[in-house]
């Protein structure tokens, strides 16, 4: 995928990882599903964010989080991903952990000629995210090839 602002520069998997990490941060802060953040921001703005990710990753993540919330008028919800049964989940994965899970899933299940932004929208709108984001289960820490296979087969 080509950078929107510098046509000789490619958007990298590291840029994808950063955007997935920030989607997770913003969603957790607002008590929303990741899908809400992705769909509210939309394709064009996600493309912009992917194109500036190599600069944003050196910024304070809390400031980037606040900027996204304000710039895209994201609203608070009532979904708290961290409310888990402590007998089933004693350690909640971090935003970085889940950024890795989702960026790998996007890359591992990429469609022919699909760009990263389309991959983000495709994956975060798939029902499998409900299973991955249920930390009372084990889906989120399965190896990436297992998660990709489950995605392609329609579930775990």
PDB file of N, CA and C in Angstrom, residues 4-60:
ATOM      1  N   UNK A   4      -0.291   7.862   1.304  1.00  0.00           N
ATOM      2  CA  UNK A   4      -1.182   8.846   0.689  1.00  0.00           C
ATOM      3  C   UNK A   4      -0.456  10.150   0.350  1.00  0.00           C
ATOM      4  N   UNK A   5       0.543  10.495   1.133  1.00  0.00           N
ATOM      5  CA  UNK A   5       1.208  11.787   0.990  1.00  0.00           C
ATOM      6  C   UNK A   5       2.568  11.710   0.303  1.00  0.00           C
ATOM      7  N   UNK A   6       3.172  10.548   0.328  1.00  0.00           N
ATOM      8  CA  UNK A   6       4.480  10.352  -0.290  1.00  0.00           C
ATOM      9  C   UNK A   6       4.413   9.101  -1.149  1.00  0.00           C
ATOM     10  N   UNK A   7       4.152   9.265  -2.429  1.00  0.00           N
ATOM     11  CA  UNK A   7       3.885   8.152  -3.325  1.00  0.00           C
ATOM     12  C   UNK A   7       5.058   7.199  -3.491  1.00  0.00           C
ATOM     13  N   UNK A   8       6.264   7.637  -3.126  1.00  0.00           N
ATOM     14  CA  UNK A   8       7.417   6.738  -3.219  1.00  0.00           C
ATOM     15  C   UNK A   8       7.663   5.991  -1.911  1.00  0.00           C
ATOM     16  N   UNK A   9       6.778   6.165  -0.951  1.00  0.00           N
ATOM     17  CA  UNK A   9       6.916   5.527   0.352  1.00  0.00           C
ATOM     18  C   UNK A   9       5.780   4.531   0.575  1.00  0.00           C
ATOM     19  N   UNK A  10       6.141   3.345   1.021  1.00  0.00           N
ATOM     20  CA  UNK A  10       5.138   2.310   1.276  1.00  0.00           C
ATOM     21  C   UNK A  10       4.687   2.349   2.734  1.00  0.00           C
ATOM     22  N   UNK A  11       3.441   2.018   2.945  1.00  0.00           N
ATOM     23  CA  UNK A  11       2.931   1.812   4.299  1.00  0.00           C
ATOM     24  C   UNK A  11       3.346   0.400   4.691  1.00  0.00           C
ATOM     25  N   UNK A  12       3.877   0.252   5.892  1.00  0.00           N
ATOM     26  CA  UNK A  12       4.459  -1.013   6.321  1.00  0.00           C
ATOM     27  C   UNK A  12       3.555  -1.760   7.298  1.00  0.00           C
ATOM     28  N   UNK A  13       3.922  -3.010   7.556  1.00  0.00           N
ATOM     29  CA  UNK A  13       3.203  -3.791   8.569  1.00  0.00           C
ATOM     30  C   UNK A  13       3.344  -3.152   9.942  1.00  0.00           C
ATOM     31  N   UNK A  14       4.447  -2.477  10.186  1.00  0.00           N
ATOM     32  CA  UNK A  14       4.628  -1.785  11.459  1.00  0.00           C
ATOM     33  C   UNK A  14       3.611  -0.641  11.592  1.00  0.00           C
ATOM     34  N   UNK A  15       3.316   0.045  10.494  1.00  0.00           N
ATOM     35  CA  UNK A  15       2.293   1.091  10.500  1.00  0.00           C
ATOM     36  C   UNK A  15       0.925   0.475  10.789  1.00  0.00           C
ATOM     37  N   UNK A  16       0.656  -0.671  10.184  1.00  0.00           N
ATOM     38  CA  UNK A  16      -0.589  -1.393  10.445  1.00  0.00           C
ATOM     39  C   UNK A  16      -0.689  -1.765  11.914  1.00  0.00           C
ATOM     40  N   UNK A  17       0.375  -2.297  12.477  1.00  0.00           N
ATOM     41  CA  UNK A  17       0.395  -2.660  13.894  1.00  0.00           C
ATOM     42  C   UNK A  17       0.095  -1.450  14.770  1.00  0.00           C
ATOM     43  N   UNK A  18       0.719  -0.322  14.478  1.00  0.00           N
ATOM     44  CA  UNK A  18       0.488   0.883  15.269  1.00  0.00           C
ATOM     45  C   UNK A  18      -0.983   1.293  15.227  1.00  0.00           C
ATOM     46  N   UNK A  19      -1.588   1.292  14.049  1.00  0.00           N
ATOM     47  CA  UNK A  19      -2.990   1.693  13.932  1.00  0.00           C
ATOM     48  C   UNK A  19      -3.891   0.710  14.675  1.00  0.00           C
ATOM     49  N   UNK A  20      -3.606  -0.586  14.592  1.00  0.00           N
ATOM     50  CA  UNK A  20      -4.394  -1.574  15.337  1.00  0.00           C
ATOM     51  C   UNK A  20      -4.249  -1.369  16.844  1.00  0.00           C
ATOM     52  N   UNK A  21      -3.041  -1.064  17.278  1.00  0.00           N
ATOM     53  CA  UNK A  21      -2.787  -0.772  18.693  1.00  0.00           C
ATOM     54  C   UNK A  21      -3.600   0.439  19.142  1.00  0.00           C
ATOM     55  N   UNK A  22      -3.612   1.482  18.338  1.00  0.00           N
ATOM     56  CA  UNK A  22      -4.352   2.683  18.704  1.00  0.00           C
ATOM     57  C   UNK A  22      -5.864   2.449  18.662  1.00  0.00           C
ATOM     58  N   UNK A  23      -6.337   1.648  17.732  1.00  0.00           N
ATOM     59  CA  UNK A  23      -7.765   1.294  17.709  1.00  0.00           C
ATOM     60  C   UNK A  23      -8.134   0.642  19.031  1.00  0.00           C
ATOM     61  N   UNK A  24      -7.307  -0.272  19.483  1.00  0.00           N
ATOM     62  CA  UNK A  24      -7.549  -0.964  20.762  1.00  0.00           C
ATOM     63  C   UNK A  24      -7.524   0.020  21.926  1.00  0.00           C
ATOM     64  N   UNK A  25      -6.553   0.914  21.958  1.00  0.00           N
ATOM     65  CA  UNK A  25      -6.452   1.912  23.045  1.00  0.00           C
ATOM     66  C   UNK A  25      -7.702   2.784  23.104  1.00  0.00           C
ATOM     67  N   UNK A  26      -8.090   3.307  21.958  1.00  0.00           N
ATOM     68  CA  UNK A  26      -9.237   4.208  21.904  1.00  0.00           C
ATOM     69  C   UNK A  26     -10.512   3.475  22.291  1.00  0.00           C
ATOM     70  N   UNK A  27     -10.693   2.276  21.756  1.00  0.00           N
ATOM     71  CA  UNK A  27     -11.896   1.498  22.077  1.00  0.00           C
ATOM     72  C   UNK A  27     -11.982   1.211  23.574  1.00  0.00           C
ATOM     73  N   UNK A  28     -10.875   0.834  24.183  1.00  0.00           N
ATOM     74  CA  UNK A  28     -10.883   0.559  25.624  1.00  0.00           C
ATOM     75  C   UNK A  28     -11.189   1.809  26.429  1.00  0.00           C
ATOM     76  N   UNK A  29     -10.584   2.914  26.051  1.00  0.00           N
ATOM     77  CA  UNK A  29     -10.813   4.163  26.786  1.00  0.00           C
ATOM     78  C   UNK A  29     -12.283   4.572  26.728  1.00  0.00           C
ATOM     79  N   UNK A  30     -12.889   4.392  25.568  1.00  0.00           N
ATOM     80  CA  UNK A  30     -14.281   4.811  25.374  1.00  0.00           C
ATOM     81  C   UNK A  30     -15.299   3.740  25.757  1.00  0.00           C
ATOM     82  N   UNK A  31     -14.837   2.567  26.132  1.00  0.00           N
ATOM     83  CA  UNK A  31     -15.737   1.433  26.423  1.00  0.00           C
ATOM     84  C   UNK A  31     -16.606   1.116  25.200  1.00  0.00           C
ATOM     85  N   UNK A  32     -15.919   0.989  24.065  1.00  0.00           N
ATOM     86  CA  UNK A  32     -16.570   0.659  22.806  1.00  0.00           C
ATOM     87  C   UNK A  32     -15.910  -0.587  22.221  1.00  0.00           C
ATOM     88  N   UNK A  33     -16.584  -1.204  21.275  1.00  0.00           N
ATOM     89  CA  UNK A  33     -15.979  -2.278  20.498  1.00  0.00           C
ATOM     90  C   UNK A  33     -15.029  -1.654  19.478  1.00  0.00           C
ATOM     91  N   UNK A  34     -14.005  -2.393  19.101  1.00  0.00           N
ATOM     92  CA  UNK A  34     -13.060  -1.916  18.092  1.00  0.00           C
ATOM     93  C   UNK A  34     -13.782  -1.558  16.788  1.00  0.00           C
ATOM     94  N   UNK A  35     -14.783  -2.340  16.459  1.00  0.00           N
ATOM     95  CA  UNK A  35     -15.554  -2.126  15.230  1.00  0.00           C
ATOM     96  C   UNK A  35     -16.153  -0.718  15.188  1.00  0.00           C
ATOM     97  N   UNK A  36     -16.602  -0.226  16.316  1.00  0.00           N
ATOM     98  CA  UNK A  36     -17.165   1.127  16.382  1.00  0.00           C
ATOM     99  C   UNK A  36     -16.114   2.164  15.982  1.00  0.00           C
ATOM    100  N   UNK A  37     -14.917   2.029  16.537  1.00  0.00           N
ATOM    101  CA  UNK A  37     -13.839   2.974  16.233  1.00  0.00           C
ATOM    102  C   UNK A  37     -13.505   2.926  14.747  1.00  0.00           C
ATOM    103  N   UNK A  38     -13.329   1.733  14.219  1.00  0.00           N
ATOM    104  CA  UNK A  38     -12.977   1.561  12.805  1.00  0.00           C
ATOM    105  C   UNK A  38     -14.060   2.140  11.899  1.00  0.00           C
ATOM    106  N   UNK A  39     -15.308   1.798  12.150  1.00  0.00           N
ATOM    107  CA  UNK A  39     -16.392   2.232  11.271  1.00  0.00           C
ATOM    108  C   UNK A  39     -16.672   3.727  11.380  1.00  0.00           C
ATOM    109  N   UNK A  40     -16.494   4.299  12.563  1.00  0.00           N
ATOM    110  CA  UNK A  40     -16.714   5.728  12.730  1.00  0.00           C
ATOM    111  C   UNK A  40     -15.620   6.528  12.032  1.00  0.00           C
ATOM    112  N   UNK A  41     -14.385   6.072  12.129  1.00  0.00           N
ATOM    113  CA  UNK A  41     -13.285   6.771  11.455  1.00  0.00           C
ATOM    114  C   UNK A  41     -13.423   6.628   9.942  1.00  0.00           C
ATOM    115  N   UNK A  42     -13.712   5.447   9.450  1.00  0.00           N
ATOM    116  CA  UNK A  42     -13.954   5.232   8.024  1.00  0.00           C
ATOM    117  C   UNK A  42     -12.689   5.071   7.197  1.00  0.00           C
ATOM    118  N   UNK A  43     -12.887   4.630   5.970  1.00  0.00           N
ATOM    119  CA  UNK A  43     -11.776   4.280   5.077  1.00  0.00           C
ATOM    120  C   UNK A  43     -10.816   5.449   4.842  1.00  0.00           C
ATOM    121  N   UNK A  44     -11.341   6.586   4.418  1.00  0.00           N
ATOM    122  CA  UNK A  44     -10.467   7.694   4.034  1.00  0.00           C
ATOM    123  C   UNK A  44      -9.599   8.166   5.187  1.00  0.00           C
ATOM    124  N   UNK A  45     -10.178   8.282   6.348  1.00  0.00           N
ATOM    125  CA  UNK A  45      -9.402   8.751   7.506  1.00  0.00           C
ATOM    126  C   UNK A  45      -8.463   7.665   8.018  1.00  0.00           C
ATOM    127  N   UNK A  46      -8.855   6.402   7.916  1.00  0.00           N
ATOM    128  CA  UNK A  46      -7.925   5.331   8.278  1.00  0.00           C
ATOM    129  C   UNK A  46      -6.725   5.329   7.336  1.00  0.00           C
ATOM    130  N   UNK A  47      -6.968   5.613   6.065  1.00  0.00           N
ATOM    131  CA  UNK A  47      -5.876   5.717   5.102  1.00  0.00           C
ATOM    132  C   UNK A  47      -4.942   6.867   5.499  1.00  0.00           C
ATOM    133  N   UNK A  48      -5.512   7.973   5.903  1.00  0.00           N
ATOM    134  CA  UNK A  48      -4.707   9.098   6.396  1.00  0.00           C
ATOM    135  C   UNK A  48      -3.886   8.654   7.613  1.00  0.00           C
ATOM    136  N   UNK A  49      -4.517   7.996   8.570  1.00  0.00           N
ATOM    137  CA  UNK A  49      -3.819   7.563   9.789  1.00  0.00           C
ATOM    138  C   UNK A  49      -2.720   6.550   9.482  1.00  0.00           C
ATOM    139  N   UNK A  50      -2.976   5.668   8.526  1.00  0.00           N
ATOM    140  CA  UNK A  50      -1.938   4.716   8.115  1.00  0.00           C
ATOM    141  C   UNK A  50      -0.767   5.460   7.474  1.00  0.00           C
ATOM    142  N   UNK A  51      -1.059   6.505   6.729  1.00  0.00           N
ATOM    143  CA  UNK A  51      -0.018   7.258   6.028  1.00  0.00           C
ATOM    144  C   UNK A  51       0.837   8.094   6.971  1.00  0.00           C
ATOM    145  N   UNK A  52       0.302   8.465   8.117  1.00  0.00           N
ATOM    146  CA  UNK A  52       1.074   9.254   9.083  1.00  0.00           C
ATOM    147  C   UNK A  52       1.498   8.430  10.301  1.00  0.00           C
ATOM    148  N   UNK A  53       1.245   7.144  10.269  1.00  0.00           N
ATOM    149  CA  UNK A  53       1.575   6.276  11.407  1.00  0.00           C
ATOM    150  C   UNK A  53       3.060   6.308  11.737  1.00  0.00           C
ATOM    151  N   UNK A  54       3.910   6.398  10.719  1.00  0.00           N
ATOM    152  CA  UNK A  54       5.347   6.408  10.977  1.00  0.00           C
ATOM    153  C   UNK A  54       5.773   7.651  11.753  1.00  0.00           C
ATOM    154  N   UNK A  55       4.983   8.692  11.741  1.00  0.00           N
ATOM    155  CA  UNK A  55       5.243   9.884  12.548  1.00  0.00           C
ATOM    156  C   UNK A  55       4.523   9.770  13.888  1.00  0.00           C
ATOM    157  N   UNK A  56       3.271   9.328  13.868  1.00  0.00           N
ATOM    158  CA  UNK A  56       2.474   9.244  15.096  1.00  0.00           C
ATOM    159  C   UNK A  56       3.038   8.258  16.111  1.00  0.00           C
ATOM    160  N   UNK A  57       3.716   7.220  15.631  1.00  0.00           N
ATOM    161  CA  UNK A  57       4.209   6.224  16.588  1.00  0.00           C
ATOM    162  C   UNK A  57       5.257   6.794  17.538  1.00  0.00           C
ATOM    163  N   UNK A  58       5.856   7.920  17.191  1.00  0.00           N
ATOM    164  CA  UNK A  58       6.824   8.542  18.087  1.00  0.00           C
ATOM    165  C   UNK A  58       6.172   9.605  18.980  1.00  0.00           C
ATOM    166  N   UNK A  59       4.873   9.808  18.833  1.00  0.00           N
ATOM    167  CA  UNK A  59       4.134  10.750  19.679  1.00  0.00           C
ATOM    168  C   UNK A  59       3.662  10.039  20.943  1.00  0.00           C
ATOM    169  N   UNK A  60       3.254  10.823  21.909  1.00  0.00           N
ATOM    170  CA  UNK A  60       2.697  10.281  23.138  1.00  0.00           C
ATOM    171  C   UNK A  60       1.380   9.566  22.808  1.00  0.00           C
TER     172      UNK A  60
END
